[in-house]
Coordinates of C-alpha atoms and ligand atoms in Angstrom, one line a residue:
M553 CA 128.1 -137.5 37.7
T554 CA 128.1 -140.6 35.5
I555 CA 128.3 -140.3 31.8
D556 CA 126.0 -142.2 29.5
Y557 CA 128.3 -143.3 26.8
A558 CA 125.7 -144.9 24.5
A559 CA 123.8 -141.6 24.6
R560 CA 127.0 -139.8 23.8
R561 CA 127.8 -142.0 20.8
A562 CA 124.3 -141.6 19.5
R563 CA 124.5 -137.8 19.8
L564 CA 128.0 -137.7 18.3
A565 CA 127.3 -139.8 15.2
P566 CA 125.7 -137.0 13.0
A567 CA 128.5 -134.6 13.9
L568 CA 131.1 -137.0 12.4
G569 CA 130.0 -136.3 8.8
L570 CA 130.0 -140.0 7.8
T571 CA 127.9 -141.1 4.9
D572 CA 128.4 -144.8 3.9
E573 CA 131.8 -145.6 5.6
I574 CA 132.5 -147.8 8.5
L575 CA 134.3 -146.3 11.5
L576 CA 136.7 -148.3 13.6
V577 CA 138.2 -146.8 16.8
G578 CA 140.9 -148.8 18.5
A579 CA 141.8 -148.7 22.1
G580 CA 145.4 -149.7 21.5
Q581 CA 147.6 -152.5 23.0
P582 CA 149.8 -152.4 26.1
I583 CA 153.5 -151.8 25.3
P584 CA 155.9 -154.3 26.8
R585 CA 158.8 -152.7 28.8
P586 CA 161.9 -152.6 26.7
E587 CA 163.7 -155.3 28.7
L588 CA 161.1 -157.8 27.5
S589 CA 160.0 -158.7 31.0
E590 CA 156.4 -159.8 31.6
Q591 CA 155.6 -156.2 32.5
H592 CA 154.2 -153.5 30.4
L593 CA 154.4 -149.7 30.4
A594 CA 151.4 -148.1 32.1
Y595 CA 148.5 -148.7 29.8
I596 CA 146.0 -146.1 28.8
A597 CA 143.3 -146.5 26.1
H598 CA 143.5 -144.0 23.3
Q599 CA 141.5 -140.9 24.2
E600 CA 139.2 -141.2 21.2
Y601 CA 138.3 -144.7 22.2
Y602 CA 137.9 -143.7 25.9
Y603 CA 135.7 -140.7 24.9
L604 CA 133.3 -143.1 23.1
T605 CA 133.3 -145.9 25.6
G606 CA 134.5 -144.8 29.0
H607 CA 136.7 -147.9 29.1
A608 CA 140.1 -146.8 30.5
E609 CA 141.5 -150.3 30.3
A610 CA 140.4 -152.3 27.3
P611 CA 143.5 -153.6 25.6
G612 CA 142.7 -154.2 21.9
G613 CA 139.2 -153.0 22.3
I614 CA 137.4 -151.6 19.2
V615 CA 134.3 -149.5 19.0
T616 CA 132.7 -149.4 15.5
Y617 CA 130.0 -147.4 13.7
D618 CA 128.3 -148.5 10.5
A619 CA 127.1 -145.3 8.8
K620 CA 124.7 -147.2 6.5
T621 CA 122.8 -148.8 9.4
R622 CA 123.7 -146.0 11.9
S623 CA 124.6 -148.6 14.5
W624 CA 127.4 -148.6 17.0
N625 CA 129.1 -151.8 18.3
S626 CA 131.7 -152.3 21.0
F627 CA 134.1 -155.2 20.9
V628 CA 135.9 -155.8 24.1
P629 CA 138.7 -158.1 25.2
E630 CA 137.6 -161.4 26.7
V631 CA 139.0 -161.6 30.1
T632 CA 140.9 -164.9 30.9
E633 CA 140.9 -166.7 34.2
E634 CA 144.6 -165.8 34.5
Q635 CA 143.8 -162.1 34.3
R636 CA 141.0 -162.4 36.8
V637 CA 143.4 -164.2 39.2
W638 CA 146.5 -162.1 38.7
D639 CA 145.1 -158.7 37.9
G640 CA 141.6 -158.7 39.2
T641 CA 140.4 -157.8 35.7
E642 CA 136.6 -157.8 35.2
Q643 CA 134.7 -158.4 32.0
L644 CA 133.6 -155.2 30.2
P645 CA 130.2 -155.0 28.6
G646 CA 130.1 -155.5 24.9
E647 CA 130.7 -158.2 22.3
G648 CA 133.8 -160.4 22.5
L649 CA 136.7 -159.2 20.4
G650 CA 136.7 -162.6 18.7
K651 CA 133.5 -161.5 16.8
F652 CA 135.1 -158.5 15.3
A653 CA 136.7 -160.3 12.3
A654 CA 133.3 -161.6 11.1
W655 CA 131.7 -158.2 11.6
L656 CA 134.4 -156.6 9.4
A657 CA 134.3 -159.4 6.8
A658 CA 130.5 -158.8 6.4
R659 CA 131.4 -155.2 5.3
Q660 CA 134.1 -156.1 2.9
G661 CA 134.8 -153.4 0.3
R662 CA 133.4 -150.6 2.4
R663 CA 135.4 -147.4 2.9
I664 CA 137.1 -147.5 6.4
V665 CA 137.7 -144.5 8.6
M666 CA 140.1 -145.5 11.5
L667 CA 140.4 -143.4 14.6
G668 CA 142.1 -144.2 17.9
T669 CA 145.0 -146.6 17.6
P670 CA 145.3 -148.0 14.1
L671 CA 144.4 -151.7 13.8
P672 CA 147.2 -153.7 12.2
G673 CA 146.4 -155.1 8.8
V674 CA 143.3 -152.9 8.2
A675 CA 143.6 -150.3 5.5
A676 CA 141.8 -147.1 6.1
D677 CA 141.1 -144.1 3.9
A678 CA 143.7 -141.6 5.2
A679 CA 142.0 -138.4 3.9
R680 CA 138.6 -139.3 5.3
T681 CA 140.2 -140.4 8.5
A682 CA 141.8 -137.0 8.9
E683 CA 138.5 -135.2 8.3
V684 CA 136.6 -137.4 10.7
R685 CA 139.3 -137.0 13.4
E686 CA 138.9 -133.2 13.1
A687 CA 135.1 -133.5 13.3
L688 CA 135.4 -135.7 16.4
K689 CA 137.9 -133.3 18.0
H690 CA 135.6 -130.3 17.3
A691 CA 132.5 -132.2 18.6
R692 CA 134.2 -132.9 21.9
R693 CA 135.7 -129.5 22.5
A694 CA 132.7 -128.2 24.5
K695 CA 132.8 -130.2 27.7
E696 CA 129.6 -131.8 28.9
P697 CA 128.3 -131.3 32.5
G698 CA 129.7 -134.7 33.6
E699 CA 133.1 -133.8 32.2
L700 CA 133.1 -130.4 33.9
A701 CA 132.2 -132.0 37.2
T702 CA 135.1 -134.4 36.8
L703 CA 137.4 -131.5 36.0
C704 CA 136.3 -129.7 39.1
R705 CA 137.1 -132.8 41.2
G706 CA 140.6 -132.8 39.6
A707 CA 140.9 -129.1 40.3
Q708 CA 140.0 -129.6 44.0
A709 CA 142.6 -132.4 44.3
T710 CA 145.2 -130.1 42.6
A711 CA 144.4 -127.3 45.0
E712 CA 145.0 -129.7 47.9
G713 CA 148.4 -130.6 46.5
Y714 CA 149.4 -127.0 46.1
A715 CA 148.3 -126.3 49.7
A716 CA 150.3 -129.3 51.0
V717 CA 153.5 -128.1 49.4
Q718 CA 153.4 -124.5 50.8
P719 CA 155.4 -125.3 54.0
F720 CA 158.2 -126.8 51.9
L721 CA 158.9 -123.8 49.7
R722 CA 162.1 -122.8 51.6
P723 CA 165.8 -123.0 51.4
G724 CA 167.3 -126.5 51.7
V725 CA 164.3 -128.3 50.4
S726 CA 164.8 -130.4 47.3
E727 CA 162.7 -130.4 44.2
R728 CA 162.0 -134.1 44.9
R729 CA 160.7 -133.4 48.4
M730 CA 158.4 -130.7 47.0
Q731 CA 157.2 -133.1 44.3
I732 CA 156.4 -135.8 46.9
E733 CA 154.4 -133.4 49.2
L734 CA 152.6 -132.0 46.2
E735 CA 151.6 -135.3 44.7
A736 CA 150.7 -136.8 48.0
G737 CA 148.3 -133.8 48.4
F738 CA 146.8 -134.5 44.9
F739 CA 146.1 -138.1 45.9
R740 CA 144.8 -137.2 49.3
G741 CA 142.5 -134.8 47.5
G742 CA 141.0 -137.5 45.3
A743 CA 143.3 -137.6 42.3
D744 CA 143.8 -141.1 40.8
E745 CA 146.9 -140.1 38.8
T746 CA 149.1 -137.0 38.2
G747 CA 148.0 -135.3 35.0
Y748 CA 151.5 -135.4 33.6
H749 CA 155.0 -135.7 35.0
S750 CA 155.1 -133.0 37.6
I751 CA 157.5 -130.2 36.9
V752 CA 159.3 -128.7 40.0
G753 CA 162.3 -126.5 39.4
V754 CA 164.4 -124.2 41.5
G755 CA 166.6 -121.3 40.4
A756 CA 167.7 -121.5 36.8
Q757 CA 165.8 -124.8 36.4
C758 CA 162.5 -122.7 36.6
A759 CA 163.2 -121.7 33.0
V760 CA 163.3 -125.3 31.7
F761 CA 159.7 -125.8 30.5
H762 CA 159.5 -129.5 30.9
G763 CA 162.3 -130.1 33.4
S764 CA 162.1 -133.1 35.8
P765 CA 162.4 -132.7 39.5
S766 CA 165.7 -134.0 41.0
A767 CA 167.6 -133.9 44.3
R768 CA 168.5 -130.2 43.4
R769 CA 167.8 -128.0 46.5
V770 CA 166.6 -124.4 47.0
A771 CA 170.0 -122.9 47.5
Q772 CA 169.1 -119.7 49.4
E773 CA 166.4 -117.3 50.3
G774 CA 165.2 -115.4 47.3
D775 CA 165.5 -118.3 44.9
F776 CA 162.6 -118.7 42.5
I777 CA 160.6 -122.0 42.7
L778 CA 158.4 -123.1 39.8
I779 CA 155.8 -125.8 40.0
D780 CA 153.8 -126.9 37.0
A781 CA 151.6 -129.9 37.8
G782 CA 148.1 -131.2 38.3
G783 CA 146.0 -134.1 39.4
Q784 CA 144.0 -136.3 37.2
V785 CA 140.6 -137.8 37.8
D786 CA 139.1 -140.4 35.4
R787 CA 141.5 -139.3 32.7
Y788 CA 140.6 -135.6 33.1
V789 CA 143.6 -133.5 33.7
T790 CA 144.2 -130.3 35.6
D791 CA 147.2 -128.1 34.6
V792 CA 148.4 -125.4 37.1
T793 CA 151.6 -123.5 37.2
R794 CA 152.7 -121.3 40.1
T795 CA 155.9 -119.4 40.8
Y796 CA 157.1 -118.8 44.3
V797 CA 160.1 -117.1 46.0
A798 CA 161.7 -118.9 48.9
G799 CA 161.5 -116.4 51.7
K800 CA 161.1 -112.7 51.0
P801 CA 161.0 -111.6 47.4
S802 CA 163.2 -108.7 46.3
D803 CA 161.5 -105.5 44.9
F804 CA 162.5 -106.7 41.4
Q805 CA 160.9 -110.1 41.9
R806 CA 157.7 -108.5 43.2
D807 CA 157.5 -106.2 40.2
F808 CA 158.3 -109.0 37.8
Y809 CA 155.7 -111.3 39.3
Q810 CA 153.2 -108.5 39.1
V811 CA 153.7 -108.1 35.4
V812 CA 152.8 -111.8 34.8
L813 CA 150.0 -111.7 37.3
N814 CA 148.5 -108.7 35.5
A815 CA 148.8 -110.4 32.1
F816 CA 147.2 -113.5 33.5
R817 CA 144.2 -111.6 35.0
R818 CA 143.6 -109.6 31.9
A819 CA 143.8 -112.7 29.7
C820 CA 141.4 -114.6 32.0
A821 CA 139.0 -111.7 31.7
R822 CA 139.2 -111.9 27.9
C823 CA 138.2 -115.5 27.9
R824 CA 134.6 -115.1 26.8
P825 CA 132.4 -116.9 24.3
G826 CA 133.2 -115.6 20.8
A827 CA 136.8 -114.5 21.7
E828 CA 139.5 -115.5 19.3
W829 CA 142.2 -117.4 21.1
K830 CA 145.0 -115.8 19.0
D831 CA 143.8 -112.4 20.1
I832 CA 144.0 -113.4 23.7
H833 CA 147.5 -114.7 23.1
L834 CA 148.6 -111.5 21.3
A835 CA 147.0 -109.2 23.9
A836 CA 148.8 -111.1 26.7
A837 CA 152.1 -110.8 24.8
V838 CA 151.5 -107.0 24.6
D839 CA 150.8 -106.8 28.3
L840 CA 153.9 -108.7 29.1
M841 CA 156.0 -106.5 26.8
A842 CA 154.5 -103.4 28.4
G843 CA 155.5 -104.8 31.8
L844 CA 159.0 -105.4 30.7
V845 CA 159.3 -101.9 29.3
S846 CA 158.1 -100.6 32.6
L847 CA 160.9 -102.6 34.3
G848 CA 163.5 -101.3 31.9
I849 CA 164.2 -104.7 30.4
M850 CA 162.7 -103.8 27.0
Q851 CA 162.4 -100.5 25.3
G852 CA 159.9 -99.3 22.7
N853 CA 156.2 -99.6 22.1
A854 CA 154.7 -102.9 23.4
E855 CA 152.5 -103.5 20.3
S856 CA 155.4 -102.9 17.9
L857 CA 157.6 -105.2 20.0
V858 CA 155.0 -108.0 19.6
E859 CA 154.7 -107.3 15.8
R860 CA 158.5 -107.8 15.7
D861 CA 158.1 -111.1 17.6
A862 CA 160.3 -109.7 20.4
H863 CA 158.1 -111.1 23.1
T864 CA 159.3 -114.6 22.2
L865 CA 162.6 -113.8 23.8
F866 CA 160.9 -114.1 27.2
F867 CA 157.5 -115.7 26.3
P868 CA 158.3 -118.3 23.7
H869 CA 155.2 -120.5 24.1
G870 CA 151.5 -120.0 23.5
I871 CA 149.2 -118.5 26.1
G872 CA 147.7 -121.9 26.8
H873 CA 145.7 -124.8 25.5
M874 CA 142.6 -126.8 26.1
V875 CA 142.6 -129.3 28.9
G876 CA 140.3 -132.3 29.5
L877 CA 141.2 -135.8 28.3
G878 CA 144.9 -135.3 28.6
V879 CA 146.9 -132.1 29.3
R880 CA 146.6 -130.9 25.7
D881 CA 143.1 -131.8 24.7
A882 CA 141.4 -131.2 21.4
G883 CA 143.5 -128.2 20.3
G884 CA 144.1 -127.4 16.7
L885 CA 142.3 -125.2 14.2
E886 CA 138.8 -123.9 13.9
P887 CA 136.9 -125.9 11.2
G888 CA 137.8 -124.5 7.8
R889 CA 140.9 -122.7 8.9
T890 CA 144.5 -123.2 7.9
K891 CA 147.4 -122.4 10.1
D892 CA 147.9 -118.7 10.5
P893 CA 151.3 -118.0 9.0
R894 CA 152.2 -115.0 11.2
P895 CA 155.5 -115.7 13.0
C896 CA 154.1 -114.2 16.3
L897 CA 151.5 -117.0 16.3
R898 CA 153.9 -119.8 15.6
S899 CA 153.9 -121.2 19.1
L900 CA 150.1 -121.3 19.5
R901 CA 148.6 -124.8 20.0
M902 CA 145.2 -123.8 18.8
D903 CA 143.5 -121.3 16.6
L904 CA 139.9 -121.5 17.9
I905 CA 137.0 -119.3 18.8
L906 CA 136.1 -119.8 22.4
R907 CA 132.6 -121.3 23.0
P908 CA 130.6 -122.2 26.1
G909 CA 132.0 -125.4 27.7
Y910 CA 135.5 -124.9 26.4
V911 CA 138.1 -125.4 29.2
V912 CA 141.5 -123.8 28.6
T913 CA 144.6 -123.0 30.5
V914 CA 145.8 -119.4 30.7
E915 CA 149.5 -119.5 31.3
P916 CA 151.4 -116.4 30.3
G917 CA 155.0 -116.5 31.6
L918 CA 158.3 -114.7 31.5
Y919 CA 161.5 -116.6 31.5
F920 CA 165.2 -115.8 31.4
I921 CA 166.4 -118.6 29.1
P922 CA 170.1 -118.5 28.3
A923 CA 169.6 -120.4 25.0
L924 CA 167.4 -117.6 23.7
L925 CA 169.0 -114.5 25.3
N926 CA 172.6 -115.5 24.5
D927 CA 171.8 -116.5 20.9
P928 CA 173.9 -114.2 18.6
Q929 CA 171.2 -113.9 15.9
R930 CA 168.5 -112.7 18.4
R931 CA 171.0 -110.4 20.0
E932 CA 171.6 -108.8 16.7
K933 CA 167.9 -108.7 15.7
Y934 CA 166.7 -107.2 19.0
R935 CA 169.7 -105.1 19.9
D936 CA 167.8 -101.8 19.8
C937 CA 164.9 -103.0 22.0
L938 CA 166.4 -105.3 24.7
N939 CA 168.4 -103.9 27.5
W940 CA 171.0 -106.8 27.5
D941 CA 172.8 -105.6 30.6
V942 CA 169.6 -105.8 32.7
A943 CA 168.6 -109.1 31.1
G944 CA 172.1 -110.5 31.6
R945 CA 172.0 -109.6 35.3
H946 CA 168.9 -111.8 35.7
L947 CA 170.0 -114.8 33.6
G948 CA 169.9 -117.7 36.0
L949 CA 166.9 -116.2 37.7
G950 CA 164.4 -118.7 36.1
A951 CA 160.8 -117.8 35.4
N952 CA 157.6 -116.4 36.5
R953 CA 154.6 -118.3 35.1
K954 CA 151.0 -118.5 36.1
T955 CA 148.2 -120.8 34.9
Ligands
LIG2174 N1 151.8 -127.7 31.9 C1 152.5 -128.6 31.0 C2 152.3 -128.2 29.6 O1 151.3 -127.6 29.3 O2 153.2 -128.4 28.8
LIG2175 MN1 150.1 -126.2 30.1

């Protein structure tokens, strides 16, 4: 489904709350590689600019809105012959960037709101910019049908990658090999990029949230393998995490996995319009604690454990986040809210009420993280409710996570 960006901009303008300002949204410039070669780091236009224009590659591009005349303009880079020859770049529709200076000069003295990548030498009203950025974020939280269709294509590509890696989840296979098979599947399935750096870990590496795959191999049957990755289509990202056991799982692994799977399913069922995201997070934390109590790893009442923040020993991150344009899309606070100060919500990336069209990840997880479980302060604080002997036996086990 193609998206009509002019219609989107027209629809969006009233939601931004502008009165007499001018709005500038910069795409950003390519960043040269540090060694100052002719090459640049992979370029992506700022997501706010992309959302308003659909131009993924428009170095220096600026989209503007004049709130007095209620008119949008798009200034795009003028493609040179050299770019046509060397890069195959085609001219984008819009006015040449060379005309932007005169457009701005004609509005001298007006208050400027600047989203996207800031334009050098242009002074913006910081407070209004922050307000308008929040308004834009909120306006784009509910995904349009075209965005949902793109996300579905990404999800299909991601499923193809996960199917492709299944035969490689066995002893002797390296994280790198699994990454290669997984990503090849994403691309075969129609992805045009990976959504983020794929995370593939074996054994203790499963408990490193953002670990990078390496030549590390699955050492033996019974090792945990964690994959956290997704394909990207037209800048829309899928984020899926799965935990596997190489070969036959032990009874403990099966039970442990079941605790997370149960929390995952219950959390998904709670994702309904009107639900508070923080309630979904806390309910999942209670489910995970109840599971750990049943496994003899924790002791006490699950709700009380969460009130004491004890779940963060094993579940130190939030239940999930919005996905869309980027792996962490448009999170933050419900309009008019301030950050909830409760420590048990510290790790949440968003405090929102779910609405139709919102797309979120649901990723409860349990991890045996030495840096947390061996920390003397935590050991003291939770000495009455954590069975350290059982936890210690499983240190090095990694994680069980589901998205
Ligand atoms: N799945 C990667 C992340 O959300 O951090
Ligand atoms: Mn995630």
